[in-house]
């Protein structure tokens, strides 16, 4: 069991609120610095093709001012590869992206995307960026991630979080089995999407999962209790589930 489970705080939706009015408030970089104070282990930001939340300038400023590792979520496109290679963040998580979706709705199809992913993962790895692929908890996807040379997978927890109570144990079992498969084939395992105070415990309790990336719920909860308190409570629930 890896004792310490890292928390990556996704700050995209601070930028969503800023962009609703234009201008500079609230500033996602300020949120990132506050998240660091509250005990985040890393910051995650998704630079989407349509720039609907995080902007290029946000990435510039995060790279300049952040002492925590930055995990850049990006689509597997030449434009995003160029940006990632220019900035060389600590990590890059490759996600699928469709313009019409509200959020990242499914995992990356690493099986079908093999020919695109191989050179992209190779170029990022050569630049010293730790690459993860955001995939469904499906052994075939993990095998494909391994085959394209990614050292890390992030398991999509959306189906588990969205499932009705009766189906949730089934979705949890899929994630547990996928995390075991990741370990068996030598992949580091992260998880995220849709996690809340109610759903984080069973995922945090999976011993081989070493990082969770959480955004929307934390930013929403911050409206009521403040960002510091929302992150600290999530951190406490993760530690509790981990038996710390
Ligand atoms: N991990 C990945 C790869 C994501 O795309 C997202 C959403 O941007 C998250 C984690 C965080 O999901 P949420 O905002 O629902 O916590």
Short mmCIF file of C-alpha atoms and ligand atoms in Angstrom, two decimals:
data_model
loop_
_atom_site.label_atom_id
_atom_site.label_comp_id
_atom_site.label_asym_id
_atom_site.label_seq_id
_atom_site.Cartn_x
_atom_site.Cartn_y
_atom_site.Cartn_z
CA UNK A 1 0.00 0.00 0.00
CA UNK A 2 1.28 3.44 -0.89
CA UNK A 3 0.47 5.38 2.25
CA UNK A 4 0.21 8.86 0.95
CA UNK A 5 -2.42 9.45 -1.66
CA UNK A 6 -1.74 12.61 -3.66
CA UNK A 7 -4.49 15.12 -4.28
CA UNK A 8 -4.38 17.04 -7.54
CA UNK A 9 -6.75 20.00 -7.45
CA UNK A 10 -8.28 20.85 -10.81
CA UNK A 11 -8.82 24.61 -11.08
CA UNK A 12 -10.63 24.70 -14.45
CA UNK A 13 -13.92 25.88 -13.03
CA UNK A 14 -12.45 28.91 -11.34
CA UNK A 15 -11.65 29.96 -14.89
CA UNK A 16 -15.19 28.99 -15.98
CA UNK A 17 -16.60 31.52 -13.50
CA UNK A 18 -14.09 34.18 -14.58
CA UNK A 19 -14.92 33.64 -18.23
CA UNK A 20 -18.66 33.99 -17.59
CA UNK A 21 -18.01 37.73 -17.25
CA UNK A 22 -14.69 38.13 -19.02
CA UNK A 23 -12.04 40.04 -17.11
CA UNK A 24 -9.67 38.60 -14.55
CA UNK A 25 -11.76 37.62 -11.52
CA UNK A 26 -11.69 35.01 -10.03
CA UNK A 27 -8.12 34.15 -10.94
CA UNK A 28 -7.37 30.41 -11.30
CA UNK A 29 -3.72 31.04 -10.45
CA UNK A 30 -4.75 32.55 -7.12
CA UNK A 31 -6.90 29.44 -6.59
CA UNK A 32 -3.89 27.25 -7.36
CA UNK A 33 -1.79 29.08 -4.76
CA UNK A 34 -4.62 28.76 -2.22
CA UNK A 35 -4.93 25.05 -3.03
CA UNK A 36 -1.22 24.63 -2.33
CA UNK A 37 -1.72 26.30 1.07
CA UNK A 38 -4.64 23.96 1.79
CA UNK A 39 -2.52 20.86 1.20
CA UNK A 40 -2.93 20.01 -2.49
CA UNK A 41 -0.06 17.94 -3.83
CA UNK A 42 -0.46 19.17 -7.38
CA UNK A 43 -2.53 21.38 -9.64
CA UNK A 44 -4.37 20.14 -12.69
CA UNK A 45 -5.58 22.35 -15.52
CA UNK A 46 -7.16 21.40 -18.84
CA UNK A 47 -6.29 23.64 -21.76
CA UNK A 48 -9.14 22.81 -24.12
CA UNK A 49 -9.04 23.42 -27.84
CA UNK A 50 -11.90 25.95 -27.49
CA UNK A 51 -10.26 27.61 -24.39
CA UNK A 52 -13.64 27.57 -22.65
CA UNK A 53 -12.01 27.75 -19.21
CA UNK A 54 -8.22 27.70 -18.81
CA UNK A 55 -6.39 30.04 -21.20
CA UNK A 56 -2.89 30.02 -22.64
CA UNK A 57 -2.05 32.94 -20.35
CA UNK A 58 -3.22 30.90 -17.32
CA UNK A 59 -0.79 28.14 -18.27
CA UNK A 60 2.04 30.69 -18.67
CA UNK A 61 1.31 32.14 -15.24
CA UNK A 62 0.89 28.74 -13.57
CA UNK A 63 4.25 27.64 -14.90
CA UNK A 64 5.83 30.87 -13.60
CA UNK A 65 4.28 31.03 -10.15
CA UNK A 66 3.49 27.52 -9.01
CA UNK A 67 5.78 25.57 -6.73
CA UNK A 68 3.57 22.46 -6.93
CA UNK A 69 3.76 20.11 -9.92
CA UNK A 70 1.41 21.05 -12.77
CA UNK A 71 -0.54 18.30 -14.49
CA UNK A 72 -1.60 19.63 -17.90
CA UNK A 73 -4.68 17.90 -19.28
CA UNK A 74 -4.55 17.97 -23.06
CA UNK A 75 -6.01 16.43 -26.18
CA UNK A 76 -3.73 14.40 -28.41
CA UNK A 77 -3.34 17.13 -31.04
CA UNK A 78 -0.27 18.75 -32.64
CA UNK A 79 -1.26 22.15 -31.16
CA UNK A 80 -1.40 20.80 -27.60
CA UNK A 81 1.79 18.80 -28.06
CA UNK A 82 3.60 21.97 -29.15
CA UNK A 83 2.30 23.84 -26.08
CA UNK A 84 3.24 21.00 -23.71
CA UNK A 85 6.73 20.74 -25.18
CA UNK A 86 7.19 24.51 -24.84
CA UNK A 87 6.19 24.50 -21.15
CA UNK A 88 7.36 21.06 -20.07
CA UNK A 89 4.96 20.71 -17.12
CA UNK A 90 5.65 18.00 -14.54
CA UNK A 91 2.92 15.82 -16.05
CA UNK A 92 0.51 15.68 -18.96
CA UNK A 93 -2.72 13.73 -18.91
CA UNK A 94 -3.99 12.88 -22.38
CA UNK A 95 -7.76 13.15 -22.55
CA UNK A 96 -10.31 12.76 -25.32
CA UNK A 97 -11.95 15.99 -26.36
CA UNK A 98 -15.09 16.79 -28.27
CA UNK A 99 -16.24 20.39 -28.70
CA UNK A 100 -19.88 19.63 -27.99
CA UNK A 101 -19.29 17.85 -24.67
CA UNK A 102 -19.85 19.63 -21.36
CA UNK A 103 -16.91 17.88 -19.71
CA UNK A 104 -14.61 14.97 -20.53
CA UNK A 105 -17.36 12.43 -20.95
CA UNK A 106 -15.54 9.18 -21.54
CA UNK A 107 -12.03 7.79 -21.42
CA UNK A 108 -9.53 7.98 -24.20
CA UNK A 109 -9.68 5.13 -26.71
CA UNK A 110 -6.05 4.09 -26.43
CA UNK A 111 -6.70 0.91 -28.42
CA UNK A 112 -7.87 2.75 -31.53
CA UNK A 113 -5.67 5.78 -30.94
CA UNK A 114 -2.46 3.81 -30.79
CA UNK A 115 -0.88 5.27 -33.93
CA UNK A 116 -1.46 8.87 -32.77
CA UNK A 117 -0.55 8.19 -29.16
CA UNK A 118 2.75 6.37 -29.69
CA UNK A 119 4.71 9.35 -31.11
CA UNK A 120 2.95 11.86 -28.85
CA UNK A 121 3.71 9.92 -25.66
CA UNK A 122 7.27 9.39 -26.88
CA UNK A 123 7.82 13.11 -27.55
CA UNK A 124 6.46 14.11 -24.15
CA UNK A 125 8.47 11.45 -22.33
CA UNK A 126 11.63 12.55 -24.12
CA UNK A 127 10.96 16.11 -22.91
CA UNK A 128 10.79 14.81 -19.32
CA UNK A 129 7.00 15.08 -18.98
CA UNK A 130 5.33 12.24 -17.05
CA UNK A 131 2.48 11.09 -19.27
CA UNK A 132 -0.79 9.59 -18.15
CA UNK A 133 -3.70 8.43 -20.30
CA UNK A 134 -7.21 9.07 -19.01
CA UNK A 135 -8.99 5.78 -19.70
CA UNK A 136 -12.06 3.81 -18.72
CA UNK A 137 -11.38 1.06 -16.14
CA UNK A 138 -11.06 -1.53 -18.90
CA UNK A 139 -8.08 -3.93 -19.04
CA UNK A 140 -7.83 -3.59 -22.84
CA UNK A 141 -7.37 0.18 -22.45
CA UNK A 142 -4.68 -0.34 -19.82
CA UNK A 143 -2.84 -2.80 -22.03
CA UNK A 144 -2.99 -0.26 -24.85
CA UNK A 145 -1.68 2.49 -22.56
CA UNK A 146 1.25 0.26 -21.67
CA UNK A 147 1.82 -0.56 -25.34
CA UNK A 148 2.06 3.12 -26.35
CA UNK A 149 4.63 3.74 -23.60
CA UNK A 150 2.61 5.69 -21.03
CA UNK A 151 3.96 5.12 -17.50
CA UNK A 152 0.69 6.19 -15.84
CA UNK A 153 -3.06 5.74 -16.33
CA UNK A 154 -5.80 7.82 -14.78
CA UNK A 155 -8.94 5.73 -14.33
CA UNK A 156 -12.19 7.53 -15.22
CA UNK A 157 -14.41 7.44 -12.14
CA UNK A 158 -17.37 9.16 -13.84
CA UNK A 159 -19.50 6.03 -14.33
CA UNK A 160 -18.95 5.06 -10.68
CA UNK A 161 -19.85 8.54 -9.41
CA UNK A 162 -22.89 8.89 -11.66
CA UNK A 163 -24.23 5.38 -11.03
CA UNK A 164 -27.41 4.91 -9.05
CA UNK A 165 -26.89 3.27 -5.64
CA UNK A 166 -27.70 -0.23 -6.90
CA UNK A 167 -25.18 -0.15 -9.71
CA UNK A 168 -22.40 1.70 -7.93
CA UNK A 169 -20.79 -1.42 -6.36
CA UNK A 170 -20.48 -2.91 -9.85
CA UNK A 171 -18.77 0.24 -11.14
CA UNK A 172 -16.49 0.28 -8.09
CA UNK A 173 -15.48 -3.33 -8.75
CA UNK A 174 -14.48 -2.39 -12.30
CA UNK A 175 -12.19 0.31 -10.93
CA UNK A 176 -10.71 -2.01 -8.29
CA UNK A 177 -10.03 -4.67 -10.92
CA UNK A 178 -8.51 -2.12 -13.30
CA UNK A 179 -6.23 -0.75 -10.56
CA UNK A 180 -5.03 -4.32 -9.87
CA UNK A 181 -4.43 -4.86 -13.58
CA UNK A 182 -2.50 -1.59 -13.81
CA UNK A 183 -0.21 -2.73 -11.03
CA UNK A 184 0.23 -6.16 -12.60
CA UNK A 185 1.43 -4.66 -15.88
CA UNK A 186 3.59 -1.99 -14.21
CA UNK A 187 1.50 1.16 -14.66
CA UNK A 188 1.17 3.85 -12.00
CA UNK A 189 -2.50 4.36 -11.28
CA UNK A 190 -4.42 7.63 -10.76
CA UNK A 191 -8.17 8.20 -10.71
CA UNK A 192 -10.61 11.03 -11.09
CA UNK A 193 -13.72 12.67 -12.49
CA UNK A 194 -16.89 13.47 -10.62
CA UNK A 195 -15.54 12.64 -7.16
CA UNK A 196 -17.30 14.19 -4.15
CA UNK A 197 -17.16 13.81 -0.38
CA UNK A 198 -19.68 10.96 -0.76
CA UNK A 199 -17.86 9.02 -3.45
CA UNK A 200 -14.17 9.59 -2.71
CA UNK A 201 -13.74 7.07 0.14
CA UNK A 202 -13.92 3.75 -1.73
CA UNK A 203 -11.64 5.07 -4.48
CA UNK A 204 -9.13 6.49 -1.99
CA UNK A 205 -9.11 3.11 -0.23
CA UNK A 206 -7.76 1.29 -3.30
CA UNK A 207 -4.17 0.76 -2.16
CA UNK A 208 -2.46 1.02 -5.54
CA UNK A 209 -4.13 4.27 -6.56
CA UNK A 210 -1.54 6.96 -5.81
CA UNK A 211 -3.25 10.14 -7.03
CA UNK A 212 -6.76 11.56 -7.30
CA UNK A 213 -7.60 14.56 -9.48
CA UNK A 214 -10.64 16.46 -8.29
CA UNK A 215 -12.08 19.74 -9.48
CA UNK A 216 -15.73 20.56 -10.04
CA UNK A 217 -17.02 19.46 -6.63
CA UNK A 218 -14.24 21.25 -4.73
CA UNK A 219 -14.81 24.53 -6.57
CA UNK A 220 -18.58 24.27 -6.11
CA UNK A 221 -18.25 23.48 -2.42
CA UNK A 222 -15.88 26.43 -2.06
CA UNK A 223 -18.86 28.73 -2.71
CA UNK A 224 -20.28 27.60 0.63
CA UNK A 225 -17.25 26.94 2.82
CA UNK A 226 -14.27 28.50 1.01
CA UNK A 227 -11.63 26.75 -1.08
CA UNK A 228 -9.31 26.10 1.84
CA UNK A 229 -12.01 24.28 3.83
CA UNK A 230 -13.34 22.31 0.85
CA UNK A 231 -9.85 21.01 0.01
CA UNK A 232 -8.95 20.26 3.62
CA UNK A 233 -12.12 18.21 4.08
CA UNK A 234 -11.46 16.23 0.91
CA UNK A 235 -7.88 15.64 2.04
CA UNK A 236 -9.15 14.43 5.44
CA UNK A 237 -11.63 12.01 3.81
CA UNK A 238 -8.89 10.64 1.58
CA UNK A 239 -6.57 10.14 4.56
CA UNK A 240 -9.34 8.51 6.57
CA UNK A 241 -10.09 6.07 3.75
CA UNK A 242 -6.40 5.31 3.53
CA UNK A 243 -6.28 4.55 7.26
CA UNK A 244 -3.97 7.46 8.04
N1 LIG B 1 -9.35 13.90 -14.38
C1 LIG B 1 -9.53 14.22 -15.69
C2 LIG B 1 -8.67 13.55 -16.69
C3 LIG B 1 -10.48 15.17 -16.07
O1 LIG B 1 -10.64 15.46 -17.37
C4 LIG B 1 -11.23 15.83 -15.08
C5 LIG B 1 -12.21 16.88 -15.46
O2 LIG B 1 -11.57 17.94 -16.06
C6 LIG B 1 -11.00 15.49 -13.74
C7 LIG B 1 -10.07 14.49 -13.42
C8 LIG B 1 -11.71 16.16 -12.62
O3 LIG B 1 -13.07 15.91 -12.70
P1 LIG B 1 -14.04 16.76 -11.78
O4 LIG B 1 -13.91 18.19 -12.20
O5 LIG B 1 -15.38 16.17 -12.10
O6 LIG B 1 -13.62 16.53 -10.37
#
